[in-house]
């Protein structure tokens, strides 16, 4: 599922509904792979993901994260390079980093066609559960390739770094923790 971060939830009969927006096939993907997701077990899904992408003939590139923050740097670079979609392949931490890399590029260039997507390989799928996304790589890769897109609500927190006067923005979609998350 490619996601275009914007506020597009709609009210219908008093209930909040998610809105499926468009189906425009993508021509290029950049995958941000987190090899340590699910204690390194997430890598077991990679061969199937690559097989599906290879069979489709789509142009794709990928890079691996090595430490915290790499997902943001890789996603930002891919969005600036003009990939149709930047895909987080990992858990909720990888998703958060990729969102934090793609969104500033979209804010600077509102006409960008870049989308954000998720192929979940993590432990506790909060983002996917919240947004009703499949955890099956076959299903989600096919939806990404078909260009299925929906808007998601995002929030931004602006805070001052502890060790400097610099203000930093962080983005989130379904939850944010300060200090210690709920048990």
XYZ file of C-alpha atoms in Angstrom:
183
model
C 0.000 0.000 0.000
C 1.514 3.277 -1.012
C 0.601 6.037 1.363
C 0.596 9.722 0.525
C 0.870 11.477 3.880
C -1.928 14.017 4.129
C -5.113 14.484 6.103
C -7.793 12.696 4.093
C -9.831 10.758 6.628
C -13.541 11.330 6.051
C -16.635 11.165 8.235
C -19.359 8.806 7.075
C -22.431 8.136 9.242
C -20.525 9.584 12.192
C -17.639 7.108 11.779
C -14.136 8.000 10.701
C -13.329 6.205 7.449
C -10.005 5.806 5.675
C -10.112 6.923 2.094
C -8.651 4.891 -0.765
C -7.542 7.565 -3.189
C -6.111 6.392 -6.441
C -4.535 3.573 -8.298
C -1.604 4.871 -10.314
C 1.041 2.204 -10.990
C 4.529 3.034 -9.796
C 7.551 2.849 -12.080
C 10.342 2.949 -9.513
C 10.731 1.912 -5.887
C 13.383 2.447 -3.271
C 13.332 -0.033 -0.389
C 14.803 0.878 2.992
C 15.602 -2.506 4.539
C 16.184 -2.957 8.257
C 18.160 -6.187 8.668
C 17.653 -6.249 12.446
C 13.840 -6.081 12.395
C 12.186 -8.880 14.363
C 15.593 -9.774 15.832
C 16.962 -10.371 12.320
C 14.119 -12.808 11.442
C 12.471 -10.182 9.203
C 15.168 -10.892 6.607
C 13.489 -14.221 5.883
C 10.782 -12.337 3.955
C 13.255 -10.513 1.712
C 13.756 -13.276 -0.905
C 10.004 -13.409 -1.585
C 9.786 -9.611 -1.777
C 12.694 -9.471 -4.253
C 11.203 -12.344 -6.271
C 7.883 -10.504 -6.654
C 9.618 -7.260 -7.631
C 11.897 -9.052 -10.116
C 8.899 -10.804 -11.702
C 7.117 -7.473 -12.106
C 9.991 -5.919 -14.046
C 9.800 -2.709 -12.015
C 12.959 -0.668 -11.457
C 13.884 -0.865 -7.794
C 16.863 -0.198 -5.618
C 17.444 -0.902 -1.971
C 19.766 -0.069 0.892
C 20.225 -1.491 4.371
C 20.121 0.456 7.593
C 23.049 -0.076 9.934
C 22.144 2.156 12.857
C 19.384 4.381 14.196
C 18.700 7.303 11.863
C 19.879 5.590 8.668
C 16.301 5.029 7.496
C 15.613 8.762 7.570
C 18.770 9.613 5.623
C 18.172 6.892 3.008
C 14.485 7.766 2.568
C 15.176 11.476 2.184
C 17.835 10.822 -0.459
C 15.538 8.456 -2.382
C 12.624 10.912 -2.308
C 14.905 13.682 -3.595
C 16.177 11.387 -6.380
C 12.633 11.086 -7.713
C 11.621 7.517 -6.894
C 7.861 7.017 -7.245
C 7.739 5.345 -3.836
C 10.001 4.850 -0.854
C 9.145 1.643 0.973
C 9.959 0.855 4.607
C 10.825 -2.846 4.934
C 11.071 -3.400 8.667
C 9.124 -2.646 11.812
C 7.491 0.416 13.298
C 10.876 2.053 13.965
C 11.848 1.720 10.306
C 8.437 3.057 9.277
C 8.915 6.084 11.531
C 12.380 6.790 10.148
C 11.211 6.517 6.532
C 8.257 8.832 7.206
C 10.686 11.302 8.798
C 12.815 11.194 5.639
C 10.065 11.408 3.010
C 7.708 13.974 4.559
C 10.134 16.939 4.637
C 10.857 16.364 0.939
C 7.116 16.391 0.196
C 6.688 19.546 2.268
C 9.421 21.260 0.246
C 8.041 19.955 -3.054
C 4.236 19.512 -2.859
C 4.112 18.510 -6.543
C 6.327 15.489 -5.914
C 4.763 12.190 -6.951
C 6.759 10.293 -4.327
C 4.739 8.007 -2.082
C 5.546 6.171 1.111
C 4.844 2.475 1.552
C 5.299 -0.345 4.035
C 6.221 -3.997 3.721
C 6.087 -5.055 7.352
C 8.764 -7.413 8.673
C 8.820 -6.311 12.320
C 7.535 -7.693 15.606
C 4.484 -5.696 16.685
C 2.633 -4.193 13.699
C 1.084 -1.109 15.313
C 1.217 1.036 12.155
C -0.220 -1.697 9.919
C -2.951 -2.615 12.400
C -3.937 1.029 12.849
C -4.136 1.617 9.085
C -5.614 -1.767 8.159
C -2.626 -2.858 6.051
C -1.912 -6.469 5.201
C 1.096 -8.190 6.745
C 1.297 -10.648 3.840
C 4.223 -9.631 1.595
C 2.520 -11.024 -1.532
C -0.606 -8.941 -0.944
C 1.179 -5.743 -0.030
C 3.795 -5.915 -2.826
C 1.027 -6.394 -5.388
C -0.896 -3.428 -3.957
C 2.233 -1.264 -4.086
C 2.961 -2.314 -7.674
C -0.633 -1.530 -8.669
C -0.207 1.922 -7.147
C -2.936 1.696 -4.515
C -2.675 4.884 -2.477
C -4.480 6.301 0.512
C -3.878 9.357 2.628
C -2.854 8.962 6.239
C -2.914 11.473 9.057
C 0.493 12.526 10.300
C 1.525 14.592 13.279
C 4.704 16.542 13.784
C 6.443 17.203 17.065
C 8.981 20.021 17.150
C 11.376 19.901 20.073
C 14.697 21.301 21.177
C 17.648 18.921 21.255
C 18.894 18.271 24.765
C 22.507 19.074 23.918
C 21.956 22.132 21.685
C 19.602 24.962 20.863
C 18.625 23.329 17.570
C 14.934 22.622 16.969
C 14.149 19.196 15.517
C 10.964 17.893 13.863
C 9.774 14.304 14.263
C 6.741 12.802 12.571
C 4.374 10.045 13.631
C 1.166 8.514 12.396
C -0.593 6.330 14.941
C 1.282 6.734 18.220
C 4.137 8.546 19.893
C 5.944 7.657 23.093
C 7.707 10.039 25.422
C 10.087 8.337 27.807
C 8.449 4.961 28.326
C 5.751 3.398 26.130
C 2.596 1.800 27.500
C 3.099 -1.688 28.878
